[in-house]
Amino acid sequence: MARTPRLTRSPARELRLGVKLRVIYADTDQMGVVYHGTYARYLEAARVEFMRDAGQTYADVEAAGYALPLTDLQISYLSPARYDDILSVMVGVVEIGYARLILGYHVLVAPGDRKGLGQPLTIAFAETCHCCIARADGRPARFPGPLRAALANLAPEGDD
Amino acid sequence: MARTPRLTRSPARELRLGVKLRVIYADTDQMGVVYHGTYARYLEAARVEFMRDAGQTYADVEAAGYALPLTDLQISYLSPARYDDILSVMVGVVEIGYARLILGYHVLVAPGDRKGLGQPLTIAFAETCHCCIARADGRPARFPGPLRAALANLAPEGDD
Amino acid sequence: MARTPRLTRSPARELRLGVKLRVIYADTDQMGVVYHGTYARYLEAARVEFMRDAGQTYADVEAAGYALPLTDLQISYLSPARYDDILSVMVGVVEIGYARLILGYHVLVAPGDRKGLGQPLTIAFAETCHCCIARADGRPARFPGPLRAALANLAPEGDD
Amino acid sequence: MARTPRLTRSPARELRLGVKLRVIYADTDQMGVVYHGTYARYLEAARVEFMRDAGQTYADVEAAGYALPLTDLQISYLSPARYDDILSVMVGVVEIGYARLILGYHVLVAPGDRKGLGQPLTIAFAETCHCCIARADGRPARFPGPLRAALANLAPEGDD
C-alpha cells in the first residue's frame, strides 16, 4: 500500500525564481482559493522560464528532436493561495541522470504580494519527474549535450 | 533531498469505478496526448461519484458544515491517454484516520474504449490526501459520522 | 463600434441532447458558480457527441484528412450554473455551407438535476462557427461527403 | 435564427496593453495551437490589469460590495497562437452604461514575440459584456463612483 510522503520542504536545495504570476478568477474554485489542479500550469510556467534562463528553451529541446514528458507529479499544499495574490514560483534541479530529470518547486507569496502580508508565506512544495525521449521513436534518450550542460550547471552539485 | 516514489501499482487495494469519461480536445496539449494537469479534474470527477455511490455527496458534506480540502496530490503517468479515449477512473480508500482521508486511483482504458485496444491499458496511478475541516473555523475536525461510516465501509479493512 | 447581440434564445431551431455532465469544483470559481470560460469545454463535449450521434466522429473527420477549427464563439450567460448541477447541453445545426458550419447550443438544468428545481432552467445560449479545412494545406475545403450528409440531415432544412 | 457577426476589427476604438503572457503547453491542444477555450483566461488576465491600471482593482470592486459578472462573451479567431508565443492582450472600453460595461480586446503577437515574425500578427478580437450587481442582493446596481470615473476616463468619449 503506497503512501505519499508529504513534502514539507523544498525538494531542491538551490532554487531560482521561475515566474511571478497573479492569481485570476479562472484559477480559483468555489472554496474561494486556487483550485489544486491549477498548480500544474503554475509549475509548467515556472519550469519553461527556468530552462530559458539556463539558456535552453523547451522549444529548442523539441527542435533538436527531443521531448521531456512529465512522468510523475507530486504537490503538497501548505496554505491556500487566493485571488489577486502574486505567486512566486521557485524552481531547482533535484537530480539529473542519463535520461531522467527531477525538478523541485517552492510556491510562495512574498511580502507585499498579498495585502497585509508581512513575511513570506509558503503555499506549496512540488516535484516533477521528466524523461528525456527522442521524438523519432519515443524511446528514452540521453539528454542532449547543451541541455545537460545547462541543467547540470543549475544542479546543486552537478550530480549525474 | 526528497524524491517522489513512483506509483507503479494502485495505492488502494480495492477499487470501484468512479466515472467513465471521454477525452476531448480541451484535455489535450500539442504533444497530442492528455495534458498532465488535466488529470486533477479526472480524479475529482471520479472522487465525487465514488462518494455519491457511498451514500454521501460532497455537497452533503459541505451542507453539514465540513470541507475536505486536498492537501497532497501524487500522479504517476504510465501511458499517454489520447483524444477520444474513454477513460475509466477507479477509486478506492487507502486509509481513513481521525481527520485524514487518503484515496487511491487507477486510470485505465478498457478494451473497446480505444480503437484497436485488445486489453486494459493502465494510464496512471494516483493518490490524494484530504483533511476534514470544520467550515466554521477552518480547523481539522473528526469526520462526520455518516461520512466516516460510508467511507470505512469502502476501506479495505475499515482501518482507523 | 461592434456590439455583441445578446443571445436570448437558441440559435438553432432544432436541438438534440449532446451530453449531460455534472459540474465539479474544477469548473467553478470563487464567485461560487461555474467560471464563464469553462463553458467552452461543455460545448465541445456536447459537439463531439452530437457528431458521433450523427454518425461521424470528429476523429473520423481528422482521419479523412480534414479539421474543423472553431473560428467564432459566442456565449450569453442567462443564469449561473452551480456545483453539483447536472447540465444538459443541447446542440443543433444553424447553418451548413460550402466550408462553414454554424452550431447552436442551449445549456440548461432539467428538473431533478438541481435540488429543488421544479422546471427547466436556462443557463446559457451559445453559437460556434467552424471552418472545414484540409489538413494537408490548411486551406478551406468543401465538407467531406459523409460529414455533410450527416450534418445536413440534422440541419433544420438542409440549407446550403 | 441568430448569427454571430464575426469580429474583424477591434470592438473598442482605443486600446491599452492589459498583459503580455507567454503561451505554455497547458494552453494548447493537439491541433498544435492554443485551445479556443483558453482565451477566456487570457482576456480575464488582461481585464484585471486594465482595471488596476485605471486605478480600481477588481478586488476593490468586490470589497466595495459589488461584482461584475460576465454576461456575454464573443471571440473571433483570426490566426492561431502557438506554443512559446508571447501574446499582447490589448483592452479598451466599448461602452459604459448605468449598470453595463462592454470591453473590447485585440490579441496579437508583436514582432520579436514569435521567432521570425516581422510584423504584428492579429490572433483574435473579442468582446465581453459585464453587469454591475450589488453583492448583497445580486441585483443590477449603478457602477460605484470611483469605478465609473476610472472607466469613463478610459472610454473613447466618456459616453454614458
XYZ file of C-alpha atoms in Angstrom:
640
model
C 0.000 0.000 0.000
C 1.652 3.177 -1.231
C 1.635 6.362 0.783
C 2.624 9.779 -0.421
C 5.313 11.305 1.798
C 4.170 14.886 2.318
C 6.606 17.495 1.011
C 7.283 19.762 3.945
C 10.296 21.498 2.489
C 11.746 22.174 -0.919
C 12.850 19.059 -2.806
C 15.678 21.100 -4.380
C 18.466 22.663 -2.353
C 19.011 25.613 -4.654
C 16.114 27.470 -6.159
C 15.745 30.297 -8.651
C 12.706 32.377 -9.399
C 10.933 30.862 -12.398
C 7.988 33.253 -12.672
C 5.810 35.598 -10.707
C 2.181 35.357 -11.679
C -1.048 36.819 -10.442
C -3.976 34.618 -9.420
C -7.099 35.264 -11.511
C -10.693 34.069 -11.198
C -10.029 31.307 -13.727
C -7.583 29.788 -11.225
C -9.938 29.684 -8.258
C -12.794 27.422 -7.245
C -15.870 27.953 -5.127
C -13.942 27.300 -1.919
C -12.579 30.811 -2.599
C -8.987 29.687 -3.141
C -6.842 28.435 -6.018
C -8.063 25.050 -7.297
C -5.459 22.372 -6.624
C -5.331 21.361 -10.284
C -4.339 24.878 -11.337
C -0.870 24.434 -9.856
C 0.183 22.147 -12.719
C 0.123 25.162 -15.010
C 1.914 27.352 -12.479
C 4.707 24.788 -12.260
C 4.914 24.497 -16.046
C 5.098 28.281 -16.490
C 7.953 28.411 -13.969
C 9.745 25.421 -15.498
C 9.883 26.871 -19.002
C 11.261 30.179 -17.751
C 13.773 28.332 -15.579
C 15.021 26.454 -18.633
C 15.056 29.599 -20.743
C 17.087 31.212 -18.024
C 19.510 28.299 -18.182
C 19.951 29.026 -21.871
C 17.784 26.268 -23.348
C 14.143 26.842 -24.171
C 11.818 23.886 -24.276
C 11.123 24.836 -27.895
C 14.877 24.389 -28.557
C 14.737 20.938 -26.995
C 11.858 19.959 -29.271
C 13.558 21.446 -32.320
C 16.601 19.303 -31.523
C 14.391 16.207 -31.732
C 13.700 15.565 -28.074
C 10.786 15.848 -25.672
C 10.656 15.857 -21.881
C 7.305 14.363 -20.938
C 6.371 14.601 -17.302
C 6.224 11.139 -15.754
C 5.469 11.926 -12.125
C 3.940 14.855 -10.285
C 3.717 15.489 -6.576
C 2.326 18.564 -4.882
C 1.832 19.276 -1.189
C -0.431 22.213 -0.391
C 0.544 24.066 2.760
C -1.511 27.243 2.645
C -4.218 28.300 0.191
C -3.407 30.872 -2.484
C -6.077 33.494 -3.019
C -7.463 35.653 -5.789
C -5.158 38.597 -6.617
C -2.142 37.085 -4.837
C 1.107 37.357 -6.755
C 2.756 33.960 -6.557
C 6.496 33.440 -6.789
C 7.279 30.044 -8.236
C 10.850 28.997 -7.421
C 12.466 26.098 -9.288
C 15.573 23.992 -8.817
C 17.173 20.823 -10.121
C 16.872 17.924 -7.680
C 18.637 15.394 -9.838
C 19.694 14.853 -13.415
C 20.517 11.385 -14.695
C 21.031 9.677 -18.041
C 17.506 10.305 -19.310
C 15.755 11.480 -16.162
C 15.332 14.922 -14.691
C 13.788 15.741 -11.336
C 12.832 19.318 -10.551
C 11.706 20.794 -7.239
C 9.433 23.792 -6.664
C 8.561 26.183 -3.888
C 5.453 28.302 -4.434
C 5.191 31.277 -2.104
C 3.705 34.727 -1.651
C 6.355 37.336 -0.948
C 5.692 40.223 1.460
C 3.870 42.932 -0.468
C 2.362 40.417 -2.886
C -0.745 39.945 -0.733
C -2.389 42.817 1.082
C -1.228 42.895 4.694
C 1.285 40.090 4.379
C 4.413 40.871 6.389
C 6.551 37.828 5.692
C 6.915 35.166 3.008
C 4.096 32.635 3.032
C 4.709 29.145 1.690
C 1.836 27.988 -0.484
C 3.113 24.670 -1.806
C 6.101 22.434 -2.462
C 6.203 20.263 -5.541
C 8.336 17.875 -7.525
C 8.130 16.805 -11.162
C 9.988 13.964 -12.827
C 10.675 14.068 -16.552
C 12.025 11.541 -19.010
C 14.072 12.656 -21.989
C 12.848 10.872 -25.100
C 13.807 11.011 -28.771
C 10.800 12.254 -30.700
C 11.648 9.990 -33.635
C 10.969 6.754 -31.781
C 9.556 7.869 -28.431
C 12.276 5.997 -26.548
C 14.343 7.269 -23.620
C 17.444 9.078 -24.788
C 20.444 10.652 -23.127
C 19.848 14.361 -22.540
C 21.230 16.388 -25.450
C 24.572 17.954 -24.574
C 23.668 21.647 -24.337
C 20.601 20.921 -22.209
C 22.572 18.616 -19.921
C 25.271 21.233 -19.514
C 22.722 23.943 -18.830
C 20.838 21.889 -16.261
C 23.912 20.396 -14.609
C 25.094 23.928 -14.142
C 21.922 24.605 -12.160
C 22.038 21.366 -10.192
C 23.337 21.674 -6.625
C 26.400 19.544 -7.248
C 26.218 18.694 -10.931
C 25.378 15.141 -9.946
C 24.933 12.571 -12.662
C 16.540 15.769 -0.742
C 13.024 14.484 -1.293
C 12.256 12.011 -4.036
C 8.830 11.011 -5.228
C 8.413 7.242 -5.107
C 6.842 6.389 -8.458
C 3.423 4.780 -8.171
C 3.685 1.561 -10.137
C 0.516 -0.029 -8.841
C -2.725 1.091 -7.283
C -2.325 2.724 -3.865
C -5.694 1.234 -2.836
C -6.308 -2.485 -2.639
C -9.993 -2.324 -3.562
C -11.202 -0.057 -6.297
C -14.600 0.852 -7.697
C -15.420 2.605 -10.906
C -15.842 6.314 -10.173
C -16.556 7.576 -13.691
C -16.014 6.851 -17.321
C -15.252 9.952 -19.308
C -14.255 10.723 -22.843
C -11.119 12.722 -23.654
C -11.868 15.936 -25.551
C -9.632 18.492 -27.275
C -9.754 20.724 -24.212
C -7.946 17.986 -22.281
C -5.062 17.555 -24.702
C -1.897 19.513 -25.427
C 0.242 19.895 -28.502
C 2.159 16.705 -27.739
C -1.053 15.067 -28.960
C -1.930 13.472 -25.623
C -3.804 14.452 -22.465
C -2.035 17.298 -20.619
C -0.725 16.093 -17.274
C -2.589 18.818 -15.398
C -5.934 17.650 -16.774
C -5.846 14.550 -14.583
C -6.655 16.594 -11.483
C -10.142 17.116 -12.840
C -10.487 13.476 -13.876
C -9.626 12.407 -10.324
C -12.068 14.919 -8.858
C -14.901 13.765 -11.137
C -14.271 10.173 -10.059
C -13.969 11.080 -6.381
C -17.335 12.835 -6.189
C -19.127 9.948 -7.874
C -17.320 7.494 -5.604
C -18.593 9.390 -2.559
C -22.079 9.689 -4.019
C -22.013 5.959 -4.551
C -21.032 5.503 -0.931
C -24.162 7.432 0.013
C -22.603 10.806 0.843
C -22.286 13.539 -1.745
C -19.625 16.164 -1.275
C -22.455 18.717 -1.282
C -23.899 16.861 1.752
C -20.545 17.110 3.498
C -20.452 20.865 2.896
C -24.070 21.272 3.976
C -23.177 19.520 7.247
C -20.542 22.180 7.888
C -17.410 20.404 6.745
C -14.978 20.588 3.849
C -12.375 18.119 2.612
C -9.594 20.189 1.065
C -6.981 18.270 -0.835
C -3.629 18.550 0.935
C -1.428 16.311 -1.220
C -1.570 15.054 -4.768
C 0.597 12.478 -6.475
C 0.211 11.164 -10.005
C 2.419 8.747 -11.923
C 1.834 8.664 -15.666
C 2.424 5.257 -17.224
C 0.976 5.557 -20.704
C -0.429 8.610 -22.504
C -4.195 8.992 -22.866
C -5.360 10.172 -26.265
C -8.137 12.177 -27.819
C -11.415 10.218 -27.980
C -10.271 7.586 -25.467
C -12.867 6.661 -22.886
C -11.089 6.634 -19.546
C -12.215 4.541 -16.602
C -11.224 6.187 -13.351
C -11.249 3.683 -10.485
C -11.164 4.888 -6.871
C -10.534 3.287 -3.516
C -9.910 4.229 0.108
C -6.276 3.802 1.088
C -6.707 4.982 4.651
C -9.139 6.891 6.791
C -7.997 8.416 10.064
C -9.346 10.929 12.582
C -9.382 13.859 10.186
C -7.426 12.484 7.264
C -8.530 10.563 4.208
C -6.260 9.022 1.597
C -7.730 7.878 -1.691
C -6.064 5.872 -4.445
C -6.842 5.903 -8.175
C -6.232 3.767 -11.209
C -6.907 5.415 -14.565
C -7.186 2.987 -17.455
C -8.614 2.450 -20.914
C -10.755 -0.669 -21.101
C -10.784 -2.858 -24.216
C -13.220 -1.319 -26.699
C -12.688 2.153 -25.283
C -9.845 2.900 -27.718
C -9.925 1.740 -31.310
C -7.953 -1.468 -31.675
C -7.196 -1.910 -27.987
C -7.442 -5.566 -27.033
C -6.661 -5.455 -23.310
C -6.872 -2.945 -20.467
C -4.225 -0.240 -20.675
C -3.063 1.485 -17.494
C -2.784 5.228 -17.992
C -1.952 6.439 -14.499
C -1.964 5.720 -10.788
C -2.669 8.484 -8.311
C -3.176 9.278 -4.667
C -4.879 12.230 -2.983
C -4.788 13.128 0.671
C -7.612 15.158 2.205
C -8.094 16.794 5.566
C -11.544 17.095 7.109
C -12.062 20.613 8.417
C -14.950 22.390 10.091
C -16.026 25.222 7.810
C -16.820 27.423 10.804
C -13.221 27.759 11.951
C -11.202 26.052 9.233
C -9.645 23.653 11.748
C -9.232 19.891 11.403
C -12.269 18.026 12.632
C -13.196 14.392 13.087
C -15.021 13.111 10.013
C -18.782 13.434 10.480
C -20.379 10.109 11.422
C -22.290 9.253 8.253
C -19.329 10.087 6.020
C -16.962 8.062 8.180
C -19.319 5.119 8.118
C -19.744 5.359 4.368
C -16.018 5.578 3.708
C -14.985 2.995 6.289
C -17.387 0.673 4.568
C -15.401 1.175 1.376
C -11.988 0.906 3.036
C -10.240 -2.464 2.668
C -10.347 -3.254 6.378
C -12.174 -0.360 7.944
C -8.873 0.787 9.441
C -8.867 3.831 11.680
C -18.015 50.026 -32.995
C -19.047 46.378 -32.782
C -21.638 45.234 -30.312
C -22.463 41.666 -29.426
C -26.160 40.930 -29.903
C -27.147 39.013 -26.774
C -28.404 35.503 -27.451
C -31.777 35.344 -25.757
C -32.975 32.185 -27.453
C -31.461 29.183 -29.147
C -29.591 29.987 -32.349
C -30.681 26.607 -33.763
C -34.318 25.703 -34.340
C -33.919 22.004 -33.691
C -31.782 20.740 -30.864
C -30.676 17.331 -29.657
C -29.114 16.398 -26.379
C -25.330 16.349 -26.825
C -24.299 15.442 -23.281
C -25.351 15.615 -19.688
C -22.490 16.443 -17.373
C -22.085 17.206 -13.721
C -20.451 20.415 -12.509
C -17.334 19.767 -10.410
C -15.130 22.053 -8.320
C -12.663 22.382 -11.192
C -15.400 24.114 -13.195
C -16.269 26.744 -10.607
C -14.652 29.989 -9.492
C -14.677 31.873 -6.243
C -17.960 33.588 -7.105
C -19.393 30.150 -6.269
C -20.658 29.437 -9.785
C -19.266 27.926 -12.988
C -16.468 30.072 -14.453
C -17.526 31.545 -17.768
C -14.511 30.090 -19.553
C -15.482 26.547 -18.537
C -18.399 26.558 -20.974
C -16.050 26.195 -23.955
C -15.324 22.660 -22.820
C -19.009 21.923 -22.124
C -19.852 22.987 -25.673
C -17.032 20.892 -27.111
C -18.096 17.812 -25.155
C -21.638 18.220 -26.481
C -20.477 18.903 -30.038
C -18.414 15.716 -30.328
C -21.266 13.559 -29.035
C -23.679 15.340 -31.380
C -21.440 14.476 -34.321
C -20.957 10.918 -33.130
C -24.715 10.646 -32.893
C -24.941 11.858 -36.474
C -22.667 9.011 -37.473
C -19.402 10.896 -37.885
C -16.916 11.228 -35.063
C -14.516 14.127 -35.087
C -11.733 11.536 -35.065
C -13.188 10.184 -38.353
C -13.099 13.686 -39.809
C -9.445 14.033 -38.883
C -8.611 10.572 -40.187
C -10.183 11.580 -43.522
C -7.714 14.467 -43.730
C -9.859 17.339 -42.520
C -10.129 19.539 -39.452
C -12.910 21.811 -38.234
C -11.223 24.605 -36.293
C -13.514 26.897 -34.396
C -13.406 30.392 -35.874
C -16.001 32.218 -33.767
C -17.511 31.677 -30.351
C -20.392 33.487 -28.717
C -21.935 32.693 -25.358
C -24.673 34.526 -23.472
C -24.995 33.615 -19.811
C -28.561 33.784 -18.513
C -28.378 32.086 -15.126
C -25.379 30.783 -13.197
C -24.708 27.050 -13.082
C -23.694 25.711 -9.689
C -21.563 22.978 -8.198
C -23.239 19.548 -8.437
C -25.774 20.684 -11.077
C -26.250 18.239 -13.932
C -26.173 20.292 -17.103
C -27.933 19.258 -20.305
C -26.120 20.647 -23.324
C -28.402 20.670 -26.379
C -26.905 21.142 -29.850
C -28.294 21.914 -33.290
C -27.121 22.905 -36.746
C -27.802 26.566 -37.502
C -26.301 26.543 -40.967
C -24.024 24.457 -43.124
C -22.335 25.965 -46.170
C -19.512 25.062 -48.537
C -16.789 25.054 -45.896
C -18.583 26.644 -42.959
C -20.633 25.151 -40.176
C -22.569 27.063 -37.544
C -23.847 25.236 -34.485
C -26.207 26.490 -31.792
C -26.378 25.408 -28.158
C -28.804 25.572 -25.253
C -27.360 24.763 -21.844
C -29.989 24.045 -19.208
C -30.649 22.296 -15.915
C -33.577 19.891 -16.165
C -35.991 19.420 -13.253
C -34.443 16.921 -10.856
C -30.924 17.857 -11.918
C -30.617 20.525 -9.212
C -32.027 20.046 -5.754
C -35.420 21.718 -5.511
C -35.648 22.738 -9.150
C -39.191 22.275 -10.435
C -38.841 23.374 -14.050
C -36.114 23.615 -16.689
C -33.685 26.448 -16.061
C -31.840 28.006 -18.972
C -28.180 28.552 -18.135
C -26.767 29.784 -21.444
C -27.206 30.010 -25.199
C -24.212 29.761 -27.476
C -23.101 29.612 -31.059
C -19.879 28.310 -32.608
C -18.701 28.778 -36.168
C -16.311 26.266 -37.731
C -14.367 26.197 -40.956
C -13.653 22.924 -42.727
C -10.011 22.815 -43.756
C -7.839 20.221 -45.486
C -5.108 19.202 -43.063
C -2.597 18.844 -45.884
C -2.505 22.532 -46.745
C -4.612 24.174 -44.030
C -6.926 25.735 -46.614
C -10.729 25.817 -46.570
C -12.215 22.746 -48.187
C -15.702 21.553 -49.018
C -17.078 19.373 -46.205
C -16.358 15.713 -46.922
C -19.454 13.944 -48.250
C -20.365 11.705 -45.327
C -19.991 14.539 -42.822
C -22.026 16.897 -44.968
C -24.752 14.308 -45.335
C -24.757 13.595 -41.619
C -24.930 17.260 -40.655
C -27.381 18.288 -43.377
C -29.602 15.585 -42.042
C -29.547 17.329 -38.689
C -29.970 20.836 -40.110
C -33.477 22.276 -39.899
C -33.932 22.453 -43.654
C -30.723 21.039 -45.060
C -29.822 24.530 -46.257
C -26.652 25.024 -48.223
C -32.209 32.420 -36.195
C -29.310 34.254 -34.605
C -25.983 34.636 -36.343
C -22.767 35.803 -34.778
C -21.323 38.772 -36.631
C -17.632 37.960 -36.973
C -15.353 40.477 -35.266
C -12.930 41.586 -37.956
C -11.596 44.594 -36.132
C -11.287 45.787 -32.565
C -14.642 46.466 -30.899
C -13.014 49.319 -28.937
C -11.547 52.384 -30.605
C -8.835 52.976 -28.017
C -6.860 50.126 -26.583
C -4.210 49.785 -23.903
C -1.934 46.885 -23.205
C -3.520 44.746 -20.494
C -0.908 41.996 -20.253
C 1.768 40.199 -22.153
C 1.778 36.490 -21.499
C 3.596 33.513 -22.854
C 1.768 30.502 -24.265
C 2.519 27.286 -22.374
C 1.675 23.634 -23.070
C -1.322 23.848 -20.745
C -2.852 26.372 -23.149
C -2.523 24.275 -26.300
C -4.439 21.339 -27.722
C -3.457 18.508 -30.014
C -4.033 20.630 -33.101
C -0.737 22.221 -32.017
C -2.200 25.644 -31.309
C -3.850 27.427 -28.382
C -7.208 25.838 -27.494
C -10.038 28.251 -28.195
C -11.345 27.996 -24.636
C -8.019 29.179 -23.214
C -8.648 32.712 -24.455
C -11.236 33.314 -21.732
C -8.407 33.311 -19.198
C -6.188 35.499 -21.390
C -8.981 38.076 -21.611
C -9.568 37.936 -17.866
C -5.871 38.397 -17.089
C -5.798 41.458 -19.362
C -9.054 42.857 -17.960
C -7.901 42.820 -14.353
C -4.630 44.556 -15.194
C -6.527 47.086 -17.332
C -8.741 47.916 -14.342
C -5.777 48.020 -11.984
C -4.134 50.423 -14.398
C -7.267 52.560 -14.304
C -6.875 52.768 -10.537
C -9.511 50.245 -9.477
C -8.689 46.604 -8.877
C -11.441 44.056 -9.195
C -10.713 43.163 -5.567
C -11.533 46.795 -4.672
C -14.829 46.487 -6.530
C -15.711 43.370 -4.562
C -14.628 44.931 -1.277
C -16.974 47.842 -2.017
C -19.855 45.373 -2.231
C -20.147 44.937 -5.971
C -19.427 42.273 -8.564
C -19.113 42.457 -12.343
C -20.229 39.070 -13.669
C -19.620 38.473 -17.331
C -22.941 38.166 -19.159
C -21.803 37.784 -22.775
C -18.615 36.676 -24.471
C -17.690 36.813 -28.117
C -14.368 35.822 -29.643
C -13.334 35.706 -33.296
C -10.157 33.752 -34.010
C -8.154 35.137 -36.920
C -4.830 33.353 -36.690
C -3.723 30.542 -34.378
C -1.456 31.330 -31.429
C 1.345 28.854 -30.874
C 3.400 27.416 -28.059
C 6.047 29.876 -26.798
C 4.411 32.904 -28.468
C 4.249 35.994 -26.286
C 0.745 37.369 -26.652
C -0.114 41.026 -26.160
C -3.678 41.392 -24.972
C -4.978 44.939 -25.596
C -8.143 46.131 -23.863
C -10.476 49.093 -24.295
C -13.871 50.308 -23.124
C -16.520 49.957 -25.824
C -19.362 51.335 -23.747
C -20.246 52.036 -20.151
C -23.882 52.457 -19.145
C -25.876 52.566 -15.907
C -25.026 49.016 -14.860
C -23.477 47.625 -18.019
C -19.909 47.613 -19.220
C -18.702 46.432 -22.614
C -14.996 45.838 -23.163
C -13.177 45.119 -26.404
C -9.956 43.159 -26.898
C -7.280 42.721 -29.515
C -4.936 39.772 -29.034
C -1.792 39.945 -31.111
C 1.818 38.790 -31.382
C 4.236 41.693 -31.663
C 7.340 41.467 -33.854
C 10.036 39.703 -31.853
C 7.481 37.810 -29.784
C 7.459 34.857 -32.199
C 10.601 33.620 -33.882
C 10.859 35.090 -37.360
C 7.819 37.308 -37.103
C 8.487 40.653 -38.806
C 5.211 42.485 -38.219
C 2.337 42.394 -35.725
C 0.061 39.400 -36.190
C -3.566 39.608 -35.107
C -4.626 36.482 -33.262
C -8.142 37.358 -32.135
C -10.673 40.086 -31.435
C -13.091 39.754 -28.560
C -15.804 41.498 -26.618
C -17.116 40.912 -23.115
C -20.238 42.382 -21.572
C -20.487 42.762 -17.792
C -23.307 43.697 -15.461
C -22.622 45.568 -12.244
C -24.506 43.938 -9.391
C -24.739 44.605 -5.662
C -23.388 41.557 -3.874
C -25.956 41.983 -1.070
C -28.958 41.185 -3.254
C -27.470 40.156 -6.584
C -29.424 42.846 -8.429
C -28.118 45.263 -11.066
C -26.679 48.395 -9.499
C -25.264 51.640 -10.806
C -21.472 51.388 -11.114
C -19.818 52.701 -7.948
C -18.493 56.245 -8.441
C -14.730 55.644 -8.431
C -15.010 52.717 -10.836
C -17.289 54.660 -13.159
C -14.904 57.591 -13.153
C -11.920 55.338 -13.787
C -13.595 53.523 -16.659
C -15.237 56.585 -18.205
C -11.793 58.086 -18.265
C -10.681 55.172 -20.418
C -13.770 55.182 -22.658
C -13.276 56.805 -26.070
C -15.721 59.634 -25.387
C -16.807 59.108 -21.813
C -20.200 58.017 -23.136
C -22.877 57.157 -20.646
